XYZ file of C-alpha atoms in Angstrom:
285
model
C 42.078 57.770 -9.605
C 42.768 54.595 -11.548
C 44.441 53.045 -8.539
C 41.485 54.007 -6.311
C 39.001 52.529 -8.804
C 41.017 49.314 -9.050
C 41.161 49.143 -5.282
C 37.388 49.508 -4.980
C 36.871 46.822 -7.648
C 39.169 44.531 -5.739
C 37.189 45.116 -2.545
C 33.890 44.517 -4.322
C 35.022 41.202 -5.816
C 35.174 39.239 -2.554
C 31.795 40.719 -1.622
C 30.285 39.547 -4.883
C 31.850 36.100 -4.534
C 30.686 35.808 -0.934
C 27.160 36.872 -1.892
C 27.095 34.261 -4.649
C 28.285 31.593 -2.247
C 25.557 32.507 0.259
C 22.944 32.469 -2.503
C 24.043 29.027 -3.684
C 24.074 27.700 -0.120
C 20.604 29.134 0.488
C 19.251 27.639 -2.735
C 20.702 24.227 -1.946
C 19.381 24.403 1.605
C 15.795 25.036 0.462
C 15.309 21.317 -0.137
C 15.556 19.316 3.051
C 16.734 15.751 2.817
C 13.602 13.802 3.746
C 14.686 10.507 2.194
C 13.209 8.331 5.002
C 9.786 9.858 4.305
C 10.318 9.422 0.587
C 11.285 5.760 1.093
C 8.289 5.155 3.363
C 5.914 6.599 0.775
C 7.464 4.668 -2.117
C 7.375 1.350 -0.248
C 3.772 2.003 0.763
C 2.889 2.644 -2.877
C 4.695 -0.544 -3.884
C 2.710 -2.548 -1.337
C -0.519 -1.368 -2.971
C 0.600 -3.081 -6.163
C 0.437 -6.469 -4.427
C -2.847 -7.740 -5.834
C -2.250 -11.482 -5.453
C -4.683 -11.699 -2.537
C -7.451 -10.259 -4.695
C -6.700 -12.891 -7.343
C -6.911 -15.617 -4.690
C -10.224 -14.218 -3.442
C -11.685 -14.295 -6.952
C -10.442 -17.843 -7.556
C -11.814 -19.231 -4.268
C -15.170 -20.529 -5.672
C -13.388 -22.495 -8.391
C -10.975 -24.023 -5.878
C -13.925 -25.019 -3.728
C -15.348 -27.104 -6.576
C -12.616 -29.671 -5.888
C -14.100 -30.392 -2.479
C -17.841 -29.866 -2.989
C -20.348 -32.222 -4.631
C -21.649 -31.368 -8.139
C -25.016 -30.216 -6.806
C -23.260 -27.268 -5.130
C -21.307 -26.158 -8.191
C -24.089 -23.873 -9.450
C -23.927 -21.918 -6.187
C -20.152 -21.669 -6.490
C -20.492 -20.414 -10.082
C -22.868 -17.709 -8.860
C -20.357 -16.785 -6.147
C -17.602 -16.575 -8.764
C -19.670 -14.175 -10.886
C -20.454 -12.026 -7.858
C -16.803 -11.849 -6.877
C -15.710 -11.033 -10.407
C -18.016 -8.013 -10.218
C -16.249 -6.947 -6.996
C -12.757 -6.974 -8.506
C -12.515 -3.329 -9.541
C -13.968 -2.179 -6.204
C -11.407 -4.245 -4.304
C -8.548 -2.891 -6.393
C -9.846 0.673 -6.010
C -8.689 0.901 -2.393
C -5.195 -0.185 -3.354
C -5.222 2.277 -6.251
C -6.134 5.135 -3.919
C -3.349 4.222 -1.493
C -0.829 3.913 -4.332
C -1.775 7.249 -5.923
C -1.649 9.118 -2.632
C 1.618 7.566 -1.476
C 3.306 8.368 -4.790
C 2.269 11.994 -4.331
C 3.635 11.963 -0.789
C 6.941 10.494 -1.947
C 7.385 13.008 -4.757
C 6.622 15.898 -2.453
C 9.134 14.603 0.097
C 11.703 14.535 -2.718
C 10.686 18.104 -3.670
C 9.531 16.961 -7.109
C 6.581 18.355 -9.025
C 3.771 15.816 -8.791
C 2.558 14.816 -12.250
C -0.018 12.062 -11.893
C -2.475 13.008 -14.656
C -2.876 9.453 -15.928
C -3.239 8.005 -12.427
C -5.860 10.614 -11.525
C -7.817 9.923 -14.712
C -7.911 6.196 -13.940
C -8.811 6.875 -10.325
C -11.608 9.264 -11.309
C -13.095 6.709 -13.699
C -12.916 3.997 -11.033
C -14.587 6.229 -8.434
C -17.458 7.003 -10.782
C -18.139 3.333 -11.492
C -17.860 1.956 -7.947
C -20.139 2.064 -4.916
C -18.256 2.316 -1.589
C -19.346 0.131 1.314
C -20.365 3.118 3.445
C -20.937 6.895 3.205
C -17.826 7.408 5.364
C -15.713 5.440 2.937
C -17.219 7.324 -0.009
C -16.232 10.596 1.651
C -12.708 9.278 2.294
C -12.331 8.280 -1.370
C -13.526 11.726 -2.461
C -11.179 13.553 -0.102
C -8.073 11.619 -1.166
C -8.894 12.140 -4.844
C -9.415 15.848 -4.214
C -6.181 16.210 -2.269
C -3.945 14.509 -4.825
C -5.637 16.526 -7.582
C -4.865 19.756 -5.719
C -1.241 18.686 -5.274
C -0.876 18.157 -9.010
C -2.843 21.166 -10.238
C -1.239 23.663 -7.833
C 2.172 22.077 -8.359
C 2.914 21.711 -4.670
C 6.486 21.175 -3.564
C 8.232 20.029 -0.397
C 7.172 23.069 1.631
C 3.553 21.842 1.347
C 4.346 18.384 2.738
C 2.963 19.186 6.183
C -0.241 20.472 4.592
C -0.641 17.280 2.545
C -0.153 14.996 5.546
C -2.515 17.061 7.674
C -5.328 16.955 5.118
C -4.869 13.316 4.117
C -4.380 11.509 7.424
C -8.032 10.950 8.364
C -9.247 9.726 4.940
C -6.160 7.584 4.229
C -6.555 5.938 7.637
C -10.173 5.129 6.751
C -9.142 3.551 3.447
C -6.379 1.529 5.134
C -8.778 0.340 7.829
C -11.348 -0.707 5.240
C -8.766 -2.644 3.221
C -7.423 -4.266 6.392
C -10.926 -5.454 7.299
C -11.429 -6.959 3.839
C -8.061 -8.717 4.017
C -8.636 -10.126 7.511
C -12.325 -10.997 7.341
C -12.898 -11.653 3.648
C -9.639 -13.196 2.477
C -8.856 -14.754 5.855
C -12.372 -16.157 6.176
C -12.042 -17.895 2.813
C -8.903 -19.655 3.964
C -10.566 -20.978 7.101
C -13.412 -22.342 4.977
C -10.989 -23.849 2.473
C -8.933 -25.570 5.163
C -12.070 -27.124 6.676
C -13.208 -28.290 3.217
C -9.846 -29.938 2.523
C -9.854 -31.688 5.888
C -13.385 -33.032 5.375
C -12.824 -34.019 1.750
C -9.658 -36.035 2.240
C -10.774 -37.534 5.549
C -13.927 -38.870 3.875
C -12.004 -40.295 0.910
C -9.468 -41.922 3.194
C -12.148 -43.556 5.317
C -13.870 -44.917 2.190
C -10.674 -46.293 0.669
C -9.458 -49.837 1.302
C -6.235 -49.395 -0.650
C -3.133 -48.620 1.504
C -1.327 -47.074 -1.453
C -4.379 -44.981 -2.253
C -4.595 -43.800 1.336
C -0.926 -42.807 1.248
C -1.480 -40.849 -1.966
C -4.510 -39.118 -0.453
C -2.468 -38.151 2.590
C 0.182 -36.604 0.356
C -2.412 -34.633 -1.610
C -4.039 -33.471 1.611
C -0.720 -32.222 2.967
C 0.018 -30.477 -0.323
C -3.332 -28.687 -0.458
C -3.102 -27.677 3.191
C 0.396 -26.306 2.666
C -0.972 -24.095 -0.126
C -3.681 -22.793 2.203
C -1.176 -22.159 4.991
C 1.060 -20.260 2.583
C -1.854 -18.064 1.504
C -2.801 -17.617 5.158
C 0.714 -16.409 5.917
C 0.456 -13.957 3.016
C -2.841 -12.613 4.395
C -1.364 -12.154 7.873
C 1.785 -10.524 6.496
C -0.180 -8.134 4.308
C -2.264 -7.207 7.327
C 0.988 -6.265 9.067
C 1.998 -4.229 5.996
C -1.226 -2.230 6.242
C -0.715 -1.774 9.993
C 2.811 -0.506 9.329
C 1.592 1.998 6.732
C -1.201 3.176 9.020
C 1.097 3.633 12.012
C 3.795 5.246 9.884
C 1.456 7.814 8.411
C -0.049 8.524 11.828
C 3.472 9.218 13.097
C 4.019 11.656 10.221
C 0.765 13.374 11.137
C 1.614 13.570 14.843
C 5.075 14.971 14.021
C 4.025 17.040 10.993
C 5.585 20.173 12.457
C 8.868 18.380 13.143
C 9.423 16.455 9.918
C 12.986 17.706 9.506
C 14.118 16.665 12.987
C 16.700 13.908 13.125
C 14.855 11.794 15.694
C 11.618 11.919 13.685
C 13.377 10.895 10.475
C 15.094 8.091 12.396
C 11.716 6.786 13.573
C 10.428 6.889 10.006
C 13.588 5.083 8.909
C 12.831 2.277 11.361
C 9.348 1.960 9.867
C 10.940 1.754 6.422
C 13.130 -1.170 7.542
C 10.124 -3.037 8.931
C 8.013 -2.343 5.850
C 10.764 -3.423 3.471
C 11.215 -6.676 5.398
C 7.478 -7.406 5.279
C 7.325 -6.741 1.546
C 10.291 -8.999 0.896
C 8.583 -11.736 2.918
C 5.270 -11.469 1.124
C 6.903 -11.524 -2.306
C 8.477 -14.894 -1.473
C 5.160 -16.501 -0.547
């Protein structure tokens, strides 16, 4: 009997070990490696932290004072006050993108999303700001609601498809709105500033009779124009960043049922390379 019992124990042991190995393998396999999606989300969130263009937009009226006569300075002061009042609204769009993308990245990494502080700041900003349109207001509300649900219900990686499906339409609206502000608002300022510099230094040069003075004016003109061209390049590059984020998220939405497929992750990885290159470029400007 003892020998039979020992024999049965011996036979059970490999079964137990094998079962444990299967359980470990199953547990480890529950989390899919979605690092390209995680990287895409994290880089997108990082891009939202680039607020230099907003600073340049706010400073535009004061820069214009260099090239406008004193009787126009009062109007420029009024413009500066108006733009200062717009600052939090301009930053709100970037805050929404950053908060959402951080949630997306954490979910892709199968981490519990804890963004209590971010949501509190976002909620306060939403209450104090007036969107430019009812559609944008609805998009803001939807994104805030989605990221709140992710945190409260403690979603994990298996809810990634659900997140992308719910968020694609509103996040695309926010990205489009920000892109329009960057292109039309920030870009328009630079066109105005370049024309002002050209007119200002051309007039001074024509009025001057001093060759050395004219040479100095030419140097200052080139310097000021180079600053404008650098800011213009930053505006164009940031527009490409927003395009990349928009297209990347649309790809995730279109392939939301195939997020674990190698070819899909490879496509996302290519977007990550492009986005990283654009961010590196803009940081150098």
